[in-house]
Short mmCIF file of C-alpha atoms and ligand atoms in Angstrom, two decimals:
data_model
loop_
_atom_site.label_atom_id
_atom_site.label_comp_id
_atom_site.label_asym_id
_atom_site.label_seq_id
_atom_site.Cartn_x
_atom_site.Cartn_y
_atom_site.Cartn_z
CA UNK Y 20 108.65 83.69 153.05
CA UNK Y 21 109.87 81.79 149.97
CA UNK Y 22 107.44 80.97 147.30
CA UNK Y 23 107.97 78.90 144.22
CA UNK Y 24 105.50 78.32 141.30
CA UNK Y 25 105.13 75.35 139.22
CA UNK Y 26 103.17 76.41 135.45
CA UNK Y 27 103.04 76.03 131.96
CA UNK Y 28 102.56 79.58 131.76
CA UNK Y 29 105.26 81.59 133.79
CA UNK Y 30 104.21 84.86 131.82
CA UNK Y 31 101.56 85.05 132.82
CA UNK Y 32 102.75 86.09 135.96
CA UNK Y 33 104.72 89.04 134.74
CA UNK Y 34 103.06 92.48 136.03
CA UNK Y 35 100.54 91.58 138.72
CA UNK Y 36 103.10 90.48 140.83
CA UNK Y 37 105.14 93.37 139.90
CA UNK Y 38 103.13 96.18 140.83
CA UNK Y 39 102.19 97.31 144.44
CA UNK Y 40 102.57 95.66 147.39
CA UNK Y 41 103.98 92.63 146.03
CA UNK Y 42 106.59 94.48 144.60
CA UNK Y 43 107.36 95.84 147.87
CA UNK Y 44 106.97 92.66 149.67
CA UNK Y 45 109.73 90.96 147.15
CA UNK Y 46 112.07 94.42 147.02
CA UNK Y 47 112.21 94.08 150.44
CA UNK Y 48 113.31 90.46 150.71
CA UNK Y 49 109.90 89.67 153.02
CA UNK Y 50 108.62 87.47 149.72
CA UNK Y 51 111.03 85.59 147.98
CA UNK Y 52 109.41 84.34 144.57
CA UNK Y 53 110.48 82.72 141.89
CA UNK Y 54 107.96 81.21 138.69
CA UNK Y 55 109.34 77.95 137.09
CA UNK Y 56 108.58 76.35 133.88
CA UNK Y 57 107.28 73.16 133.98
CA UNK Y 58 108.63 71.87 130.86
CA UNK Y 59 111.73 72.33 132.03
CA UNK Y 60 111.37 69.18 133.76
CA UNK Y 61 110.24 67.66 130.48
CA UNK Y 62 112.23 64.33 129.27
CA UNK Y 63 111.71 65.18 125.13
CA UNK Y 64 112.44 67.17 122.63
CA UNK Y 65 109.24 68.47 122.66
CA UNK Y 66 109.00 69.46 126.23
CA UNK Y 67 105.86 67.33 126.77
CA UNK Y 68 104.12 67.34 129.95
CA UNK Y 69 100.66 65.86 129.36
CA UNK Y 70 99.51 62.70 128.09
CA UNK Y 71 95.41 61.73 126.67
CA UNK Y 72 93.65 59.89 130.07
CA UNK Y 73 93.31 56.18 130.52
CA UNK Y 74 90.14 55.21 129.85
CA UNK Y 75 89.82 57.91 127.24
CA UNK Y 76 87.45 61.22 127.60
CA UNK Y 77 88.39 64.57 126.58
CA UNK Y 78 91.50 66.79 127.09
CA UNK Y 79 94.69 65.61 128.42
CA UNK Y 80 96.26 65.05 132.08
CA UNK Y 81 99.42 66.07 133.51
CA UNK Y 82 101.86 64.00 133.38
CA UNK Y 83 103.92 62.17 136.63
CA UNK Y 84 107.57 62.65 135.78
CA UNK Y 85 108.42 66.50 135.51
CA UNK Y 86 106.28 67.14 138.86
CA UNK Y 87 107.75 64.83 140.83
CA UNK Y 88 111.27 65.90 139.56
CA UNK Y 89 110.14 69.56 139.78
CA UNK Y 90 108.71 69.07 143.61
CA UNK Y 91 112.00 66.79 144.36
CA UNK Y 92 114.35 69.86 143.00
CA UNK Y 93 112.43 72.72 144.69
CA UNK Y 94 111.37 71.29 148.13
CA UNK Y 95 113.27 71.19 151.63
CA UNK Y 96 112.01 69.61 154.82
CA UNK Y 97 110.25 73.36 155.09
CA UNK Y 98 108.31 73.12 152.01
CA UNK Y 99 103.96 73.03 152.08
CA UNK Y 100 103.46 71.43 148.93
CA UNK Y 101 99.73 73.42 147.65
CA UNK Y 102 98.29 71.93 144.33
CA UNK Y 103 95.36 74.55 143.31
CA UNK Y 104 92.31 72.66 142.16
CA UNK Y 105 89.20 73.77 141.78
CA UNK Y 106 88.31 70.04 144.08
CA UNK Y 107 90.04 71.75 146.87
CA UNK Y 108 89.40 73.34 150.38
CA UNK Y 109 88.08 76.52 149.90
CA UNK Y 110 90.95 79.61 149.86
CA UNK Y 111 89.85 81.61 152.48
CA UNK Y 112 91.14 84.48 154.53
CA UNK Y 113 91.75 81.92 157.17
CA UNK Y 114 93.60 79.73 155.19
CA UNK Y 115 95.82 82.76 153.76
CA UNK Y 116 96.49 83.11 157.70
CA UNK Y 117 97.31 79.61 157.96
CA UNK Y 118 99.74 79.78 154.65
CA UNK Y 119 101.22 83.10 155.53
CA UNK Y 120 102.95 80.78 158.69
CA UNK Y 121 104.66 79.05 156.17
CA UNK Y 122 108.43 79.44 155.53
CA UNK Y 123 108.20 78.19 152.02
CA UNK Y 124 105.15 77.46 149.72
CA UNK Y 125 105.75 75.30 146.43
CA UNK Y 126 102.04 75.83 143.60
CA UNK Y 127 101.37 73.51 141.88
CA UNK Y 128 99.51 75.08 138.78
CA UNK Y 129 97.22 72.65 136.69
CA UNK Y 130 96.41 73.02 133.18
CA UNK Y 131 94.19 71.09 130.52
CA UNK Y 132 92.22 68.15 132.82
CA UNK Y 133 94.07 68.24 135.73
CA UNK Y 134 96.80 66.07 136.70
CA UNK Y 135 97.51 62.41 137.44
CA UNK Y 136 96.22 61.51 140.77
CA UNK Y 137 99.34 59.81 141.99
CA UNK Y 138 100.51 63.26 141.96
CA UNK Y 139 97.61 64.60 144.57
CA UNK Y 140 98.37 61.66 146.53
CA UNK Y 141 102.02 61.40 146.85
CA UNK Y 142 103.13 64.83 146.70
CA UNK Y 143 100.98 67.72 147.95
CA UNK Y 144 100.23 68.96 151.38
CA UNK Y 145 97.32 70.68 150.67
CA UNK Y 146 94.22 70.92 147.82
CA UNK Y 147 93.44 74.75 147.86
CA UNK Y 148 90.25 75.76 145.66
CA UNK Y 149 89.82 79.70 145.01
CA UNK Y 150 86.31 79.19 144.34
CA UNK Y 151 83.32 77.04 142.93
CA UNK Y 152 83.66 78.03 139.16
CA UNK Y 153 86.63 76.37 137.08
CA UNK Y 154 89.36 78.65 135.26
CA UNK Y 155 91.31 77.60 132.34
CA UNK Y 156 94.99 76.81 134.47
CA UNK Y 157 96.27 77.54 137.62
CA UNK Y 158 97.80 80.67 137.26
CA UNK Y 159 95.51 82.53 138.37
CA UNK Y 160 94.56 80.96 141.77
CA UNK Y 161 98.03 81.32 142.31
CA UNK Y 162 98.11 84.73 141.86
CA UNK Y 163 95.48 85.20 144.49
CA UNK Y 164 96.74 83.04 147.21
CA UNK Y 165 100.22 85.16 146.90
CA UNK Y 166 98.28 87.86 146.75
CA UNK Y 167 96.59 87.57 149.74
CA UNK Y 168 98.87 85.68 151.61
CA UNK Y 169 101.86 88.11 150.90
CA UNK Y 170 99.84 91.58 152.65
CA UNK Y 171 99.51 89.16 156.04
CA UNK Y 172 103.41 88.76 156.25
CA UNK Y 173 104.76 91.13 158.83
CA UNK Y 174 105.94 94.13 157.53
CA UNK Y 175 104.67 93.86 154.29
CA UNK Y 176 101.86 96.58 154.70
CA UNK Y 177 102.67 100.01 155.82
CA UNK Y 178 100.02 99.69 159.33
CA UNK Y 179 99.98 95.93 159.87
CA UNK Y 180 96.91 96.74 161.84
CA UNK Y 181 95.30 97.19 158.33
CA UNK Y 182 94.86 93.42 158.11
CA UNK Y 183 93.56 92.46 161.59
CA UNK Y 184 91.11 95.10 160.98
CA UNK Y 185 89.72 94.35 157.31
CA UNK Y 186 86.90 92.12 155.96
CA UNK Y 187 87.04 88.24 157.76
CA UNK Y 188 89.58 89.48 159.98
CA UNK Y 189 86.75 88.49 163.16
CA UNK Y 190 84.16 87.06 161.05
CA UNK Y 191 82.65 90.30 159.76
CA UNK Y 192 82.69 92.38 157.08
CA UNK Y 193 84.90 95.33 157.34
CA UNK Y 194 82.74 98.57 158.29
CA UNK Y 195 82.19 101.77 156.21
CA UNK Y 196 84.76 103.69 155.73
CA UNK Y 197 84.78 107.78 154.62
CA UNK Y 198 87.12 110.52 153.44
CA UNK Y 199 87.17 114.06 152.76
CA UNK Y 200 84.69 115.91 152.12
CA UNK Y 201 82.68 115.19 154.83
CA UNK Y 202 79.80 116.42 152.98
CA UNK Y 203 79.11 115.29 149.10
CA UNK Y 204 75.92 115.99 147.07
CA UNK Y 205 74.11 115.54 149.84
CA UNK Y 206 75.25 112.98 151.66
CA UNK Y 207 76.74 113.36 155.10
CA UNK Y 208 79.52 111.60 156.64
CA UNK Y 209 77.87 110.20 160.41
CA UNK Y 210 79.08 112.81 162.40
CA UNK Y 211 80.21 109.79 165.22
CA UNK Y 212 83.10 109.55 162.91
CA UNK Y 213 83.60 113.29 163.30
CA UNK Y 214 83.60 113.37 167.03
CA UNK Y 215 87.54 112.10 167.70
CA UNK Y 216 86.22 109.88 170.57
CA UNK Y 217 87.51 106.82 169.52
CA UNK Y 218 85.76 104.27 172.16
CA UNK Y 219 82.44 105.82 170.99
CA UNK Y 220 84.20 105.51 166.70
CA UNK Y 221 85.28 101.52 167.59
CA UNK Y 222 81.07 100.99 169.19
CA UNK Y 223 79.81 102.17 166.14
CA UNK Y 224 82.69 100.55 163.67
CA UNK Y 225 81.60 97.27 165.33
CA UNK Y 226 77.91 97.90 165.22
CA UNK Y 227 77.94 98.83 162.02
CA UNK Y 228 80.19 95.28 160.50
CA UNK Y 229 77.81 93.34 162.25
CA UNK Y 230 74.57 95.04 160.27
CA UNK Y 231 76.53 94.53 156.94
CA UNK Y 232 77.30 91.40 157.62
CA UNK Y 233 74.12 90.24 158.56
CA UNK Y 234 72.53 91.75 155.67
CA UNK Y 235 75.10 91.00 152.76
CA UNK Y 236 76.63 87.39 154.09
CA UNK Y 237 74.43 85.75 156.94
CA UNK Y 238 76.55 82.55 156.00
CA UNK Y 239 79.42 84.02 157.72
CA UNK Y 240 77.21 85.01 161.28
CA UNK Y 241 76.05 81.76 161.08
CA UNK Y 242 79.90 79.95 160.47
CA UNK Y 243 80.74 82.77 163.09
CA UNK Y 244 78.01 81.05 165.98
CA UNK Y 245 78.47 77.26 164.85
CA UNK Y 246 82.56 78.01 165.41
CA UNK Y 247 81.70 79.27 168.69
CA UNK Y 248 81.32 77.18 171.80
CA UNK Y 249 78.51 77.55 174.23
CA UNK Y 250 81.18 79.09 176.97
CA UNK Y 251 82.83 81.70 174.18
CA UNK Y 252 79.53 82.29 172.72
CA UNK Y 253 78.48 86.25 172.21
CA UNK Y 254 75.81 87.38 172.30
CA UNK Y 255 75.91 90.63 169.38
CA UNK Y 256 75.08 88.65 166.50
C1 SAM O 328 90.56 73.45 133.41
S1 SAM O 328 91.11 73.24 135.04
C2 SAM O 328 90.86 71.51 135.30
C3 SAM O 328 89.52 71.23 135.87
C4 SAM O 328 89.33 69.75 136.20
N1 SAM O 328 89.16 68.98 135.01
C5 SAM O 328 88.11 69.61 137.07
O1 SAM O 328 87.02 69.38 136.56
O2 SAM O 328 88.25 69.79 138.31
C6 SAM O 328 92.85 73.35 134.88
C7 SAM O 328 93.57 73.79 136.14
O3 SAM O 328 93.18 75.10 136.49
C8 SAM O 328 93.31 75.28 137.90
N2 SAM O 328 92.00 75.74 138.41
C9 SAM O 328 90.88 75.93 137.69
N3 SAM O 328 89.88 76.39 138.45
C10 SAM O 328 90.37 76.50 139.70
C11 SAM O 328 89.80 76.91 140.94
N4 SAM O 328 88.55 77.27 141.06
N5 SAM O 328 90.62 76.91 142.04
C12 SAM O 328 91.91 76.51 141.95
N6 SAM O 328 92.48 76.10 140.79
C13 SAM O 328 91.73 76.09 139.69
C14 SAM O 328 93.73 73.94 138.48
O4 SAM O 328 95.12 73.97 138.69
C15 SAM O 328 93.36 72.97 137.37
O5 SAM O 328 94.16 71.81 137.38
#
């Protein structure tokens, strides 16, 4: 997958997205990224990209020209156009399932107020929010969405099982997981996970996802029935 980013603040994409598994993904070639400078696209000599809103208020709004002659210069036919905003559909793992089908992703970071609204409406594919609280620019929303879209592209992880089996993967939250020793201070590791019968490891896995889940996020058992129709409906939750 290609990815391009559009900020005001390409540094501050230096390091998370060089460590890890993102630094596999891209060594490998399975994530092609590259971080452009918006004022690049700037028409001064002061590589200005915002201007004060009409009708006054605080802050200032990004401006038309360098995004649509950034978008126009980085997008094919191929390209999903994603402006992150905290007005936008919520990211979730869903959606980084949806995104990770892509074949090339163009972010659109804001900064200041936003930016001009013939920009949402003539350019972008898709409003992507990474939660209900409002960050200072886009950067790093972006930095989660390639984050989590980048360990669903195949290959990328070492097992890719590890991502059909994690938290949202069905719905639920992931189950509890152990390690060595199986005994610390005290506390005991359920022998179940100590038996090697796997049918009887997956029952209890299952059993014990949907407990957490029901206890920790009962939003998600309840988007889990409503998104299930009468015929597909189960029963376990
Ligand atoms: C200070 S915010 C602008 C907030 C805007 N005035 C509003 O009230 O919706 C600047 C930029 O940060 C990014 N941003 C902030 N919070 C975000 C969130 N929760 N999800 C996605 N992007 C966000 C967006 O790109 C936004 O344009």
């Amino acid at each position: 997958m290609r990815v391009d980013v559009l900020t005001l603040f390409p540094a501050m994409f230096v390091g998370p997205l060089d460590e890890s598994i993102i630094r596999r993904a891209r060594d490998s070639g399975r994530l092609q990224l590259a971080v452009h400078d918006l004022r690049n696209w700037a028409h001064d000599r002061h590589r200005t990209v915002d201007d004060e809103p009409y009708g006054g208020g605080p802050g200032m709004v990004l401006k038309c020209e360098p995004i649509f002659e950034a978008v126009e210069a980085l997008s094919s036919a191929a390209t999903r156009v994603v402006m992150l905003t905290p007005a936008g559909r919520p990211f979730a793992q869903a959606v980084a399932r949806e995104m990770a089908q892509c074949e090339h992703l163009l972010l659109l970071c804001g900064s200041y107020e936003g930016f001009d609204e013939r920009i949402r409406q003539t350019l972008v594919h898709e409003e992507l929010s990474i939660g209900d609280y409002v960050l200072t620019n886009g950067a790093l929303p972006a930095m989660v969405l390639i984050d989590a879209v980048t360990r669903l592209l195949p290959g990328v992880l070492g097992d890719d099982a590890s991502a059909v089996d994690e938290s949202f993967s069905h719905g639920l939250l992931e189950y509890p997981q152990y390690t060595r020793p199986p005994e610390f201070r005290g506390m005991s590791v359920p022998p179940v996970l100590l038996s090697g019968n796997h049918a009887v490891i997956a029952q209890w896995r299952q059993a014990q996802a949907e407990i957490r889940t029901r206890q920790q996020r009962p939003d998600l058992v309840e988007n889990k029935r409503s998104a299930e129709t009468p015929a597909n409906r189960t029963n376990e939750l």
